[in-house]
PDB file of N, CA and C in Angstrom:
ATOM      1  N   MET A   1      52.973  -8.610  -2.996  1.00 88.00           N
ATOM      2  CA  MET A   1      53.198  -9.817  -3.770  1.00 88.00           C
ATOM      3  C   MET A   1      53.600 -10.984  -2.861  1.00 88.00           C
ATOM      4  N   LYS A   2      54.460 -10.712  -1.855  1.00 89.00           N
ATOM      5  CA  LYS A   2      54.872 -11.777  -0.942  1.00 89.00           C
ATOM      6  C   LYS A   2      53.680 -12.315  -0.162  1.00 89.00           C
ATOM      7  N   LYS A   3      52.767 -11.435   0.232  1.00 91.00           N
ATOM      8  CA  LYS A   3      51.592 -11.877   0.982  1.00 91.00           C
ATOM      9  C   LYS A   3      50.722 -12.789   0.126  1.00 91.00           C
ATOM     10  N   ALA A   4      50.598 -12.471  -1.135  1.00 91.00           N
ATOM     11  CA  ALA A   4      49.775 -13.284  -2.031  1.00 91.00           C
ATOM     12  C   ALA A   4      50.391 -14.677  -2.215  1.00 91.00           C
ATOM     13  N   ILE A   5      51.697 -14.734  -2.351  1.00 91.00           N
ATOM     14  CA  ILE A   5      52.373 -16.027  -2.511  1.00 91.00           C
ATOM     15  C   ILE A   5      52.240 -16.848  -1.237  1.00 91.00           C
ATOM     16  N   MET A   6      52.426 -16.218  -0.081  1.00 91.00           N
ATOM     17  CA  MET A   6      52.298 -16.928   1.188  1.00 91.00           C
ATOM     18  C   MET A   6      50.867 -17.415   1.399  1.00 91.00           C
ATOM     19  N   LEU A   7      49.881 -16.608   1.068  1.00 92.00           N
ATOM     20  CA  LEU A   7      48.485 -16.995   1.196  1.00 92.00           C
ATOM     21  C   LEU A   7      48.170 -18.169   0.269  1.00 92.00           C
ATOM     22  N   PHE A   8      48.628 -18.095  -0.959  1.00 94.00           N
ATOM     23  CA  PHE A   8      48.404 -19.171  -1.926  1.00 94.00           C
ATOM     24  C   PHE A   8      49.044 -20.470  -1.440  1.00 94.00           C
ATOM     25  N   THR A   9      50.280 -20.396  -0.946  1.00 94.00           N
ATOM     26  CA  THR A   9      50.977 -21.575  -0.453  1.00 94.00           C
ATOM     27  C   THR A   9      50.253 -22.169   0.750  1.00 94.00           C
ATOM     28  N   THR A  10      49.807 -21.325   1.653  1.00 94.00           N
ATOM     29  CA  THR A  10      49.086 -21.781   2.840  1.00 94.00           C
ATOM     30  C   THR A  10      47.791 -22.488   2.452  1.00 94.00           C
ATOM     31  N   VAL A  11      47.056 -21.909   1.526  1.00 94.00           N
ATOM     32  CA  VAL A  11      45.798 -22.512   1.088  1.00 94.00           C
ATOM     33  C   VAL A  11      46.052 -23.859   0.426  1.00 94.00           C
ATOM     34  N   ILE A  12      47.064 -23.957  -0.396  1.00 94.00           N
ATOM     35  CA  ILE A  12      47.385 -25.220  -1.068  1.00 94.00           C
ATOM     36  C   ILE A  12      47.762 -26.284  -0.041  1.00 94.00           C
ATOM     37  N   VAL A  13      48.576 -25.924   0.948  1.00 94.00           N
ATOM     38  CA  VAL A  13      48.966 -26.881   1.975  1.00 94.00           C
ATOM     39  C   VAL A  13      47.743 -27.345   2.757  1.00 94.00           C
ATOM     40  N   MET A  14      46.854 -26.434   3.105  1.00 94.00           N
ATOM     41  CA  MET A  14      45.649 -26.799   3.842  1.00 94.00           C
ATOM     42  C   MET A  14      44.765 -27.735   3.021  1.00 94.00           C
ATOM     43  N   VAL A  15      44.635 -27.475   1.736  1.00 93.00           N
ATOM     44  CA  VAL A  15      43.825 -28.326   0.869  1.00 93.00           C
ATOM     45  C   VAL A  15      44.418 -29.737   0.803  1.00 93.00           C
ATOM     46  N   VAL A  16      45.725 -29.831   0.678  1.00 90.00           N
ATOM     47  CA  VAL A  16      46.371 -31.138   0.598  1.00 90.00           C
ATOM     48  C   VAL A  16      46.187 -31.908   1.908  1.00 90.00           C
ATOM     49  N   VAL A  17      46.322 -31.232   3.036  1.00 88.00           N
ATOM     50  CA  VAL A  17      46.157 -31.891   4.335  1.00 88.00           C
ATOM     51  C   VAL A  17      44.732 -32.407   4.495  1.00 88.00           C
ATOM     52  N   VAL A  18      43.757 -31.592   4.172  1.00 88.00           N
ATOM     53  CA  VAL A  18      42.354 -32.015   4.279  1.00 88.00           C
ATOM     54  C   VAL A  18      42.069 -33.163   3.329  1.00 88.00           C
ATOM     55  N   TRP A  19      42.589 -33.093   2.126  1.00 87.00           N
ATOM     56  CA  TRP A  19      42.368 -34.143   1.138  1.00 87.00           C
ATOM     57  C   TRP A  19      42.953 -35.466   1.622  1.00 87.00           C
ATOM     58  N   GLU A  20      44.147 -35.430   2.185  1.00 82.00           N
ATOM     59  CA  GLU A  20      44.771 -36.653   2.692  1.00 82.00           C
ATOM     60  C   GLU A  20      43.988 -37.222   3.879  1.00 82.00           C
ATOM     61  N   LYS A  21      43.477 -36.373   4.745  1.00 82.00           N
ATOM     62  CA  LYS A  21      42.725 -36.853   5.909  1.00 82.00           C
ATOM     63  C   LYS A  21      41.384 -37.457   5.502  1.00 82.00           C
ATOM     64  N   THR A  22      40.768 -36.942   4.473  1.00 81.00           N
ATOM     65  CA  THR A  22      39.447 -37.419   4.071  1.00 81.00           C
ATOM     66  C   THR A  22      39.511 -38.487   2.985  1.00 81.00           C
ATOM     67  N   SER A  23      40.712 -38.881   2.569  1.00 77.00           N
ATOM     68  CA  SER A  23      40.813 -39.859   1.490  1.00 77.00           C
ATOM     69  C   SER A  23      40.315 -41.229   1.927  1.00 77.00           C
ATOM     70  N   GLY A  24      40.371 -41.516   3.234  1.00 70.00           N
ATOM     71  CA  GLY A  24      39.805 -42.752   3.753  1.00 70.00           C
ATOM     72  C   GLY A  24      40.711 -43.960   3.691  1.00 70.00           C
ATOM     73  N   LYS A  25      41.872 -43.833   3.082  1.00 67.00           N
ATOM     74  CA  LYS A  25      42.738 -45.000   3.011  1.00 67.00           C
ATOM     75  C   LYS A  25      43.508 -45.138   4.326  1.00 67.00           C
ATOM     76  N   ALA A  26      43.730 -46.359   4.720  1.00 63.00           N
ATOM     77  CA  ALA A  26      44.418 -46.618   5.982  1.00 63.00           C
ATOM     78  C   ALA A  26      45.910 -46.330   5.822  1.00 63.00           C
ATOM     79  N   VAL A  27      46.485 -45.764   6.842  1.00 59.00           N
ATOM     80  CA  VAL A  27      47.911 -45.460   6.804  1.00 59.00           C
ATOM     81  C   VAL A  27      48.719 -46.743   6.949  1.00 59.00           C
ATOM     82  N   GLU A  28      48.237 -47.654   7.791  1.00 68.00           N
ATOM     83  CA  GLU A  28      48.954 -48.898   8.001  1.00 68.00           C
ATOM     84  C   GLU A  28      48.625 -49.889   6.888  1.00 68.00           C
ATOM     85  N   SER A  29      49.631 -50.494   6.379  1.00 75.00           N
ATOM     86  CA  SER A  29      49.408 -51.534   5.388  1.00 75.00           C
ATOM     87  C   SER A  29      49.693 -52.888   6.028  1.00 75.00           C
ATOM     88  N   LYS A  30      49.278 -53.940   5.389  1.00 80.00           N
ATOM     89  CA  LYS A  30      49.504 -55.296   5.885  1.00 80.00           C
ATOM     90  C   LYS A  30      50.999 -55.571   5.980  1.00 80.00           C
ATOM     91  N   LEU A  31      51.759 -55.111   4.991  1.00 84.00           N
ATOM     92  CA  LEU A  31      53.201 -55.323   5.006  1.00 84.00           C
ATOM     93  C   LEU A  31      53.850 -54.599   6.181  1.00 84.00           C
ATOM     94  N   LEU A  32      53.428 -53.386   6.462  1.00 82.00           N
ATOM     95  CA  LEU A  32      53.973 -52.638   7.585  1.00 82.00           C
ATOM     96  C   LEU A  32      53.693 -53.349   8.900  1.00 82.00           C
ATOM     97  N   LEU A  33      52.483 -53.824   9.086  1.00 80.00           N
ATOM     98  CA  LEU A  33      52.131 -54.526  10.317  1.00 80.00           C
ATOM     99  C   LEU A  33      52.887 -55.846  10.449  1.00 80.00           C
ATOM    100  N   ASP A  34      53.084 -56.550   9.336  1.00 82.00           N
ATOM    101  CA  ASP A  34      53.868 -57.782   9.371  1.00 82.00           C
ATOM    102  C   ASP A  34      55.313 -57.498   9.770  1.00 82.00           C
ATOM    103  N   ASN A  35      55.874 -56.410   9.273  1.00 82.00           N
ATOM    104  CA  ASN A  35      57.248 -56.053   9.623  1.00 82.00           C
ATOM    105  C   ASN A  35      57.367 -55.711  11.102  1.00 82.00           C
ATOM    106  N   VAL A  36      56.410 -54.987  11.639  1.00 80.00           N
ATOM    107  CA  VAL A  36      56.435 -54.633  13.058  1.00 80.00           C
ATOM    108  C   VAL A  36      56.341 -55.893  13.909  1.00 80.00           C
ATOM    109  N   GLU A  37      55.473 -56.804  13.543  1.00 79.00           N
ATOM    110  CA  GLU A  37      55.344 -58.054  14.296  1.00 79.00           C
ATOM    111  C   GLU A  37      56.617 -58.892  14.206  1.00 79.00           C
ATOM    112  N   ALA A  38      57.258 -58.910  13.052  1.00 76.00           N
ATOM    113  CA  ALA A  38      58.490 -59.676  12.896  1.00 76.00           C
ATOM    114  C   ALA A  38      59.608 -59.088  13.743  1.00 76.00           C
ATOM    115  N   LEU A  39      59.680 -57.768  13.796  1.00 77.00           N
ATOM    116  CA  LEU A  39      60.708 -57.135  14.619  1.00 77.00           C
ATOM    117  C   LEU A  39      60.441 -57.347  16.103  1.00 77.00           C
ATOM    118  N   ALA A  40      59.180 -57.332  16.500  1.00 75.00           N
ATOM    119  CA  ALA A  40      58.828 -57.492  17.911  1.00 75.00           C
ATOM    120  C   ALA A  40      58.910 -58.944  18.355  1.00 75.00           C
ATOM    121  N   ALA A  41      58.925 -59.874  17.435  1.00 66.00           N
ATOM    122  CA  ALA A  41      58.933 -61.291  17.796  1.00 66.00           C
ATOM    123  C   ALA A  41      60.199 -61.677  18.553  1.00 66.00           C
ATOM    124  N   GLY A  42      61.303 -61.023  18.287  1.00 63.00           N
ATOM    125  CA  GLY A  42      62.551 -61.347  18.955  1.00 63.00           C
ATOM    126  C   GLY A  42      62.699 -60.694  20.319  1.00 63.00           C
ATOM    127  N   GLU A  43      61.714 -59.938  20.766  1.00 60.00           N
ATOM    128  CA  GLU A  43      61.832 -59.223  22.026  1.00 60.00           C
ATOM    129  C   GLU A  43      61.522 -60.091  23.230  1.00 60.00           C
ATOM    130  N   PHE A  44      60.915 -61.221  23.037  1.00 59.00           N
ATOM    131  CA  PHE A  44      60.560 -62.071  24.158  1.00 59.00           C
ATOM    132  C   PHE A  44      61.605 -63.162  24.306  1.00 59.00           C
ATOM    133  N   GLY A  45      61.837 -63.599  25.526  1.00 56.00           N
ATOM    134  CA  GLY A  45      62.799 -64.678  25.746  1.00 56.00           C
ATOM    135  C   GLY A  45      63.980 -64.181  26.535  1.00 56.00           C
ATOM    136  N   ARG A  46      65.117 -64.736  26.243  1.00 60.00           N
ATOM    137  CA  ARG A  46      66.334 -64.420  26.989  1.00 60.00           C
ATOM    138  C   ARG A  46      66.850 -63.030  26.624  1.00 60.00           C
ATOM    139  N   ASP A  47      67.021 -62.189  27.624  1.00 60.00           N
ATOM    140  CA  ASP A  47      67.567 -60.852  27.405  1.00 60.00           C
ATOM    141  C   ASP A  47      68.992 -60.811  27.924  1.00 60.00           C
ATOM    142  N   THR A  48      69.884 -60.268  27.158  1.00 66.00           N
ATOM    143  CA  THR A  48      71.275 -60.147  27.559  1.00 66.00           C
ATOM    144  C   THR A  48      71.659 -58.675  27.514  1.00 66.00           C
ATOM    145  N   CYS A  49      72.102 -58.160  28.650  1.00 66.00           N
ATOM    146  CA  CYS A  49      72.534 -56.767  28.724  1.00 66.00           C
ATOM    147  C   CYS A  49      74.049 -56.713  28.623  1.00 66.00           C
ATOM    148  N   LEU A  50      74.532 -55.918  27.734  1.00 71.00           N
ATOM    149  CA  LEU A  50      75.966 -55.728  27.586  1.00 71.00           C
ATOM    150  C   LEU A  50      76.268 -54.266  27.871  1.00 71.00           C
ATOM    151  N   GLY A  51      76.910 -53.995  28.986  1.00 72.00           N
ATOM    152  CA  GLY A  51      77.235 -52.628  29.351  1.00 72.00           C
ATOM    153  C   GLY A  51      76.151 -52.022  30.206  1.00 72.00           C
ATOM    154  N   SER A  52      76.217 -50.742  30.347  1.00 71.00           N
ATOM    155  CA  SER A  52      75.232 -50.031  31.144  1.00 71.00           C
ATOM    156  C   SER A  52      74.844 -48.743  30.439  1.00 71.00           C
ATOM    157  N   GLY A  53      73.766 -48.133  30.907  1.00 66.00           N
ATOM    158  CA  GLY A  53      73.321 -46.879  30.325  1.00 66.00           C
ATOM    159  C   GLY A  53      71.902 -46.967  29.844  1.00 66.00           C
ATOM    160  N   ASN A  54      71.474 -45.914  29.212  1.00 66.00           N
ATOM    161  CA  ASN A  54      70.106 -45.821  28.683  1.00 66.00           C
ATOM    162  C   ASN A  54      70.124 -45.935  27.171  1.00 66.00           C
ATOM    163  N   VAL A  55      69.044 -46.384  26.658  1.00 60.00           N
ATOM    164  CA  VAL A  55      68.896 -46.488  25.211  1.00 60.00           C
ATOM    165  C   VAL A  55      68.274 -45.217  24.706  1.00 60.00           C
TER     166      VAL A  55
END
């Protein structure tokens, strides 16, 4: 019985993954790209380091 449940779950997961990959819709949306550009816009210009270490 456990093998049947595991097999069924595996098949369902595989079907969902294939369906999502073949759906054709883009993962990136216009809003997401606008947010990334807005966050990156402040990276140019004067940089001020406070302290030391790695990020």
